[in-house]
Coordinates of N, CA and C in Angstrom, one line a residue:
M1 N -45.5 -24.9 -75.7 CA -44.3 -25.6 -75.2 C -44.7 -26.8 -74.5
K2 N -43.8 -27.8 -74.5 CA -44.1 -29.1 -73.8 C -43.3 -29.0 -72.5
L3 N -44.0 -29.3 -71.4 CA -43.4 -29.2 -70.1 C -43.2 -30.6 -69.5
Y4 N -42.2 -30.9 -68.7 CA -41.9 -32.2 -68.1 C -41.6 -31.9 -66.6
R5 N -42.2 -32.8 -65.8 CA -41.9 -32.8 -64.3 C -41.8 -34.2 -63.9
F6 N -40.9 -34.4 -62.9 CA -40.8 -35.7 -62.2 C -41.3 -35.5 -60.8
L7 N -42.4 -36.1 -60.4 CA -42.9 -36.0 -59.1 C -42.4 -37.2 -58.2
S8 N -42.0 -36.9 -57.0 CA -41.5 -37.9 -56.1 C -41.9 -37.6 -54.7
E9 N -42.0 -38.7 -53.9 CA -42.5 -38.6 -52.5 C -42.4 -39.9 -51.9
E10 N -42.4 -39.9 -50.5 CA -42.4 -41.2 -49.8 C -43.7 -42.0 -50.3
D11 N -43.6 -43.3 -50.1 CA -44.7 -44.1 -50.5 C -45.9 -44.1 -49.5
T12 N -46.6 -42.9 -49.5 CA -47.7 -42.7 -48.7 C -48.8 -42.1 -49.6
S13 N -49.9 -41.8 -49.0 CA -51.0 -41.2 -49.7 C -50.6 -39.8 -50.2
A14 N -49.6 -39.2 -49.6 CA -49.1 -37.9 -50.1 C -48.6 -38.0 -51.6
F15 N -48.0 -39.1 -51.9 CA -47.6 -39.2 -53.3 C -48.8 -39.3 -54.2
C16 N -49.8 -40.1 -53.9 CA -51.0 -40.2 -54.7 C -51.7 -38.8 -54.8
H17 N -51.7 -38.1 -53.7 CA -52.3 -36.7 -53.8 C -51.5 -35.8 -54.7
K18 N -50.2 -35.9 -54.7 CA -49.4 -35.0 -55.5 C -49.6 -35.3 -57.0
V19 N -49.7 -36.6 -57.3 CA -50.0 -37.0 -58.7 C -51.4 -36.6 -59.1
T20 N -52.4 -36.8 -58.3 CA -53.8 -36.5 -58.5 C -53.9 -35.0 -58.8
D21 N -53.2 -34.2 -57.9 CA -53.3 -32.7 -58.1 C -52.7 -32.3 -59.5
A22 N -51.6 -32.9 -59.9 CA -51.1 -32.6 -61.2 C -52.0 -33.0 -62.3
L23 N -52.6 -34.2 -62.2 CA -53.6 -34.6 -63.2 C -54.8 -33.6 -63.3
N24 N -55.2 -33.2 -62.2 CA -56.4 -32.2 -62.2 C -56.0 -30.8 -62.7
K25 N -54.7 -30.6 -62.8 CA -54.2 -29.3 -63.4 C -53.8 -29.4 -64.8
G26 N -54.2 -30.6 -65.4 CA -53.9 -30.8 -66.9 C -52.7 -31.5 -67.2
W27 N -51.9 -32.0 -66.3 CA -50.7 -32.7 -66.6 C -51.1 -34.2 -66.9
E28 N -50.3 -34.9 -67.7 CA -50.6 -36.2 -68.2 C -49.5 -37.1 -67.7
L29 N -49.8 -38.4 -67.4 CA -48.8 -39.3 -67.0 C -47.9 -39.6 -68.2
H30 N -46.6 -39.8 -67.9 CA -45.6 -40.1 -68.9 C -44.8 -41.3 -68.5
G31 N -45.1 -42.4 -69.1 CA -44.4 -43.6 -68.6 C -45.0 -44.2 -67.4
S32 N -44.3 -45.2 -66.9 CA -44.7 -46.0 -65.7 C -44.2 -45.3 -64.4
P33 N -44.9 -45.5 -63.3 CA -44.3 -45.1 -62.1 C -43.1 -45.9 -61.7
T34 N -42.4 -45.4 -60.7 CA -41.2 -46.1 -60.3 C -41.2 -46.1 -58.7
Q35 N -40.5 -47.0 -58.2 CA -40.5 -47.1 -56.7 C -39.1 -47.6 -56.3
T36 N -38.5 -47.1 -55.3 CA -37.2 -47.5 -54.8 C -37.0 -47.3 -53.3
W37 N -36.1 -48.0 -52.8 CA -35.9 -48.0 -51.3 C -34.8 -46.9 -51.1
D38 N -35.2 -45.9 -50.2 CA -34.3 -44.8 -49.8 C -33.5 -45.3 -48.6
H39 N -32.3 -45.8 -48.7 CA -31.5 -46.3 -47.6 C -31.3 -45.3 -46.5
A40 N -31.0 -44.0 -46.9 CA -30.6 -43.0 -46.0 C -31.8 -42.7 -45.1
A41 N -33.0 -42.6 -45.7 CA -34.2 -42.3 -44.9 C -34.9 -43.5 -44.3
G42 N -34.6 -44.7 -44.9 CA -35.3 -45.9 -44.4 C -36.7 -46.0 -44.9
V43 N -37.1 -45.4 -46.1 CA -38.4 -45.5 -46.6 C -38.5 -45.8 -48.0
M44 N -39.6 -46.3 -48.5 CA -39.9 -46.4 -49.9 C -40.2 -45.1 -50.5
R45 N -39.7 -44.8 -51.7 CA -40.0 -43.6 -52.5 C -40.7 -44.0 -53.8
C46 N -41.6 -43.2 -54.2 CA -42.3 -43.4 -55.5 C -42.0 -42.2 -56.4
G47 N -42.1 -42.4 -57.7 CA -41.9 -41.3 -58.6 C -42.8 -41.5 -59.9
Q48 N -43.1 -40.4 -60.5 CA -44.0 -40.5 -61.7 C -43.7 -39.3 -62.5
A49 N -43.3 -39.5 -63.8 CA -43.1 -38.4 -64.7 C -44.5 -37.9 -65.3
V50 N -44.6 -36.6 -65.4 CA -45.8 -36.0 -66.0 C -45.4 -35.0 -67.1
V51 N -46.3 -34.8 -68.1 CA -46.0 -33.9 -69.1 C -47.2 -33.0 -69.4
K52 N -47.0 -31.8 -70.0 CA -48.2 -30.9 -70.2 C -47.8 -30.0 -71.4
E53 N -48.7 -29.8 -72.3 CA -48.6 -28.8 -73.3 C -49.1 -27.5 -72.8
A54 N -48.3 -26.4 -72.9 CA -48.7 -25.1 -72.3 C -48.3 -24.0 -73.3
P55 N -49.0 -22.9 -73.2 CA -48.7 -21.8 -74.1 C -47.4 -21.1 -73.7
G56 N -46.8 -20.4 -74.6 CA -45.5 -19.7 -74.3 C -44.3 -20.4 -74.8
T57 N -43.2 -19.9 -74.4 CA -41.9 -20.4 -74.8 C -41.1 -20.8 -73.6
Y58 N -40.5 -22.0 -73.6 CA -39.8 -22.5 -72.4 C -38.5 -21.7 -72.3
T59 N -38.2 -21.4 -71.0 CA -36.9 -20.9 -70.6 C -36.5 -21.6 -69.3
P60 N -35.3 -21.6 -68.9 CA -34.9 -22.3 -67.7 C -35.5 -21.6 -66.5
D61 N -36.1 -20.4 -66.6 CA -36.8 -19.8 -65.5 C -38.2 -20.1 -65.4
T62 N -38.8 -20.9 -66.3 CA -40.2 -21.3 -66.3 C -40.5 -22.1 -65.0
K63 N -41.5 -21.6 -64.3 CA -41.9 -22.2 -63.1 C -42.9 -23.4 -63.4
L64 N -42.4 -24.6 -63.4 CA -43.2 -25.7 -63.9 C -44.4 -26.0 -63.0
G65 N -44.3 -25.8 -61.7 CA -45.4 -26.0 -60.8 C -46.5 -25.0 -60.9
A66 N -46.2 -23.9 -61.6 CA -47.2 -22.8 -61.8 C -48.2 -23.1 -62.9
H67 N -47.8 -24.1 -63.7 CA -48.7 -24.5 -64.9 C -49.7 -25.5 -64.6

């Protein structure tokens, strides 16, 4: 099955660590990163889509973070 996740976080090293962790677990970058201003929180937010090929069959109960 092909899995998709969208990772997001404030624009700090925490975002880079989140993406690095996913890459080290076999996820691959999908597209370009994005960045936007969060008016409510007053911070920049970053996002990055990642994809991964995994065994099994997808269901809505699939725990994406467990792969």
